[in-house]
JSON list of C-alpha atoms in Angstrom, two decimals:
[
{"chain": "A", "resi": 131, "resn": "MET", "atom": "CA", "xyz": [18.21, 25.78, -86.52]},
{"chain": "A", "resi": 132, "resn": "LEU", "atom": "CA", "xyz": [21.58, 27.41, -86.66]},
{"chain": "A", "resi": 133, "resn": "PHE", "atom": "CA", "xyz": [24.46, 26.85, -89.05]},
{"chain": "A", "resi": 134, "resn": "LYS", "atom": "CA", "xyz": [27.97, 27.87, -88.19]},
{"chain": "A", "resi": 135, "resn": "SER", "atom": "CA", "xyz": [31.04, 28.40, -90.30]},
{"chain": "A", "resi": 136, "resn": "GLU", "atom": "CA", "xyz": [33.74, 25.85, -89.48]},
{"chain": "A", "resi": 137, "resn": "MET", "atom": "CA", "xyz": [36.38, 28.53, -89.84]},
{"chain": "A", "resi": 138, "resn": "ASN", "atom": "CA", "xyz": [35.19, 31.13, -87.33]},
{"chain": "A", "resi": 139, "resn": "MET", "atom": "CA", "xyz": [32.20, 29.48, -85.62]},
{"chain": "A", "resi": 140, "resn": "LYS", "atom": "CA", "xyz": [30.01, 32.55, -86.15]},
{"chain": "A", "resi": 141, "resn": "PRO", "atom": "CA", "xyz": [26.35, 32.03, -87.08]},
{"chain": "A", "resi": 142, "resn": "LEU", "atom": "CA", "xyz": [25.66, 32.13, -90.80]},
{"chain": "A", "resi": 143, "resn": "HIS", "atom": "CA", "xyz": [21.92, 31.43, -90.93]},
{"chain": "A", "resi": 144, "resn": "GLU", "atom": "CA", "xyz": [19.14, 30.84, -88.46]},
{"chain": "A", "resi": 145, "resn": "LEU", "atom": "CA", "xyz": [16.23, 28.89, -89.89]},
{"chain": "A", "resi": 146, "resn": "LYS", "atom": "CA", "xyz": [13.07, 29.47, -87.87]},
{"chain": "A", "resi": 147, "resn": "GLY", "atom": "CA", "xyz": [9.97, 27.36, -88.23]},
{"chain": "A", "resi": 148, "resn": "HIS", "atom": "CA", "xyz": [10.01, 24.29, -85.99]},
{"chain": "A", "resi": 149, "resn": "LYS", "atom": "CA", "xyz": [8.48, 24.47, -82.52]},
{"chain": "A", "resi": 150, "resn": "ALA", "atom": "CA", "xyz": [10.47, 21.56, -81.05]},
{"chain": "A", "resi": 151, "resn": "PRO", "atom": "CA", "xyz": [14.00, 20.17, -81.50]},
{"chain": "A", "resi": 152, "resn": "VAL", "atom": "CA", "xyz": [15.11, 19.16, -84.99]},
{"chain": "A", "resi": 153, "resn": "VAL", "atom": "CA", "xyz": [16.31, 15.55, -84.99]},
{"chain": "A", "resi": 154, "resn": "THR", "atom": "CA", "xyz": [17.10, 14.84, -88.64]},
{"chain": "A", "resi": 155, "resn": "LEU", "atom": "CA", "xyz": [18.45, 16.73, -91.66]},
{"chain": "A", "resi": 156, "resn": "ASP", "atom": "CA", "xyz": [19.27, 15.98, -95.28]},
{"chain": "A", "resi": 157, "resn": "TYR", "atom": "CA", "xyz": [20.80, 18.27, -97.91]},
{"chain": "A", "resi": 158, "resn": "SER", "atom": "CA", "xyz": [20.35, 18.22, -101.66]},
{"chain": "A", "resi": 159, "resn": "ALA", "atom": "CA", "xyz": [22.37, 20.39, -104.05]},
{"chain": "A", "resi": 160, "resn": "LYS", "atom": "CA", "xyz": [19.64, 19.99, -106.71]},
{"chain": "A", "resi": 161, "resn": "ASN", "atom": "CA", "xyz": [16.22, 18.35, -106.55]},
{"chain": "A", "resi": 162, "resn": "PHE", "atom": "CA", "xyz": [12.54, 18.74, -107.47]},
{"chain": "A", "resi": 163, "resn": "ILE", "atom": "CA", "xyz": [12.19, 21.85, -105.25]},
{"chain": "A", "resi": 164, "resn": "GLY", "atom": "CA", "xyz": [15.24, 23.67, -106.58]},
{"chain": "A", "resi": 165, "resn": "GLU", "atom": "CA", "xyz": [18.90, 24.03, -105.68]},
{"chain": "A", "resi": 166, "resn": "HIS", "atom": "CA", "xyz": [20.53, 24.03, -102.24]},
{"chain": "A", "resi": 167, "resn": "VAL", "atom": "CA", "xyz": [17.59, 22.61, -100.32]},
{"chain": "A", "resi": 168, "resn": "LEU", "atom": "CA", "xyz": [17.66, 21.29, -96.77]},
{"chain": "A", "resi": 169, "resn": "ALA", "atom": "CA", "xyz": [15.02, 18.96, -95.35]},
{"chain": "A", "resi": 170, "resn": "SER", "atom": "CA", "xyz": [14.47, 19.00, -91.60]},
{"chain": "A", "resi": 171, "resn": "GLY", "atom": "CA", "xyz": [12.38, 16.75, -89.40]},
{"chain": "A", "resi": 172, "resn": "SER", "atom": "CA", "xyz": [11.34, 17.66, -85.89]},
{"chain": "A", "resi": 173, "resn": "GLU", "atom": "CA", "xyz": [9.80, 16.42, -82.68]},
{"chain": "A", "resi": 174, "resn": "ASP", "atom": "CA", "xyz": [6.96, 18.87, -83.45]},
{"chain": "A", "resi": 175, "resn": "ASN", "atom": "CA", "xyz": [5.55, 16.30, -85.94]},
{"chain": "A", "resi": 176, "resn": "THR", "atom": "CA", "xyz": [6.55, 18.35, -88.99]},
{"chain": "A", "resi": 177, "resn": "CYS", "atom": "CA", "xyz": [9.00, 18.28, -91.86]},
{"chain": "A", "resi": 178, "resn": "ARG", "atom": "CA", "xyz": [10.23, 21.45, -93.56]},
{"chain": "A", "resi": 179, "resn": "LEU", "atom": "CA", "xyz": [12.05, 22.06, -96.84]},
{"chain": "A", "resi": 180, "resn": "TRP", "atom": "CA", "xyz": [14.34, 25.08, -96.74]},
{"chain": "A", "resi": 181, "resn": "ASP", "atom": "CA", "xyz": [15.82, 27.17, -99.53]},
{"chain": "A", "resi": 182, "resn": "LEU", "atom": "CA", "xyz": [19.30, 27.79, -98.15]},
{"chain": "A", "resi": 183, "resn": "ARG", "atom": "CA", "xyz": [19.84, 30.78, -100.42]},
{"chain": "A", "resi": 184, "resn": "SER", "atom": "CA", "xyz": [16.95, 32.71, -98.87]},
{"chain": "A", "resi": 185, "resn": "SER", "atom": "CA", "xyz": [16.96, 30.94, -95.45]},
{"chain": "A", "resi": 186, "resn": "LYS", "atom": "CA", "xyz": [13.19, 30.43, -95.79]},
{"chain": "A", "resi": 187, "resn": "ALA", "atom": "CA", "xyz": [10.95, 27.39, -95.56]},
{"chain": "A", "resi": 188, "resn": "VAL", "atom": "CA", "xyz": [9.50, 26.70, -99.02]},
{"chain": "A", "resi": 189, "resn": "LYS", "atom": "CA", "xyz": [7.39, 23.63, -98.23]},
{"chain": "A", "resi": 190, "resn": "GLY", "atom": "CA", "xyz": [6.09, 21.93, -95.12]},
{"chain": "A", "resi": 191, "resn": "ILE", "atom": "CA", "xyz": [4.50, 18.66, -94.12]},
{"chain": "A", "resi": 192, "resn": "ASN", "atom": "CA", "xyz": [2.41, 19.34, -91.04]},
{"chain": "A", "resi": 193, "resn": "ASN", "atom": "CA", "xyz": [0.14, 17.51, -88.62]},
{"chain": "A", "resi": 194, "resn": "LEU", "atom": "CA", "xyz": [1.87, 14.15, -88.73]},
{"chain": "A", "resi": 195, "resn": "ASN", "atom": "CA", "xyz": [0.79, 11.77, -85.96]},
{"chain": "A", "resi": 196, "resn": "ASP", "atom": "CA", "xyz": [4.30, 11.33, -84.54]},
{"chain": "A", "resi": 197, "resn": "PRO", "atom": "CA", "xyz": [7.68, 13.09, -84.42]},
{"chain": "A", "resi": 198, "resn": "VAL", "atom": "CA", "xyz": [9.74, 12.88, -87.61]},
{"chain": "A", "resi": 199, "resn": "THR", "atom": "CA", "xyz": [12.70, 10.56, -87.09]},
{"chain": "A", "resi": 200, "resn": "SER", "atom": "CA", "xyz": [14.32, 10.57, -90.54]},
{"chain": "A", "resi": 201, "resn": "VAL", "atom": "CA", "xyz": [14.28, 12.55, -93.80]},
{"chain": "A", "resi": 202, "resn": "LYS", "atom": "CA", "xyz": [16.14, 11.62, -96.99]},
{"chain": "A", "resi": 203, "resn": "PHE", "atom": "CA", "xyz": [16.02, 13.02, -100.51]},
{"chain": "A", "resi": 204, "resn": "ALA", "atom": "CA", "xyz": [15.91, 10.54, -103.40]},
{"chain": "A", "resi": 205, "resn": "LYS", "atom": "CA", "xyz": [19.36, 10.11, -104.94]},
{"chain": "A", "resi": 206, "resn": "LYS", "atom": "CA", "xyz": [18.26, 11.18, -108.43]},
{"chain": "A", "resi": 207, "resn": "ALA", "atom": "CA", "xyz": [18.02, 14.96, -108.73]},
{"chain": "A", "resi": 208, "resn": "ASP", "atom": "CA", "xyz": [14.93, 14.80, -110.96]},
{"chain": "A", "resi": 209, "resn": "SER", "atom": "CA", "xyz": [13.02, 12.47, -108.62]},
{"chain": "A", "resi": 210, "resn": "PRO", "atom": "CA", "xyz": [10.10, 14.11, -106.79]},
{"chain": "A", "resi": 211, "resn": "LEU", "atom": "CA", "xyz": [10.62, 11.91, -103.73]},
{"chain": "A", "resi": 212, "resn": "LEU", "atom": "CA", "xyz": [11.48, 12.79, -100.16]},
{"chain": "A", "resi": 213, "resn": "TYR", "atom": "CA", "xyz": [11.56, 9.79, -97.85]},
{"chain": "A", "resi": 214, "resn": "LEU", "atom": "CA", "xyz": [10.21, 10.46, -94.39]},
{"chain": "A", "resi": 215, "resn": "SER", "atom": "CA", "xyz": [9.74, 8.31, -91.31]},
{"chain": "A", "resi": 216, "resn": "SER", "atom": "CA", "xyz": [7.96, 9.19, -88.11]},
{"chain": "A", "resi": 217, "resn": "GLY", "atom": "CA", "xyz": [7.11, 7.47, -84.87]},
{"chain": "A", "resi": 218, "resn": "THR", "atom": "CA", "xyz": [8.92, 4.70, -83.05]},
{"chain": "A", "resi": 219, "resn": "LYS", "atom": "CA", "xyz": [7.49, 1.56, -84.65]}
]
């Protein structure tokens, strides 16, 4: 995954970890993992939680039966929930 600055379009961070295209993202400024966390879901049947300060994956959900189609953090910062959907049904 690659993030670019809107001002100069130069790469800022490259987040490596998925083995197939990422199809869904959600950002949380503060949640149960920490601050500035990005959730990513991929066609590789995994979900990753990224610390954007270090550009590293801090948690992963692996070996799902189907590609991840949606990720969403709970709206309350103190909630330990990440909503995840996978598959086509």
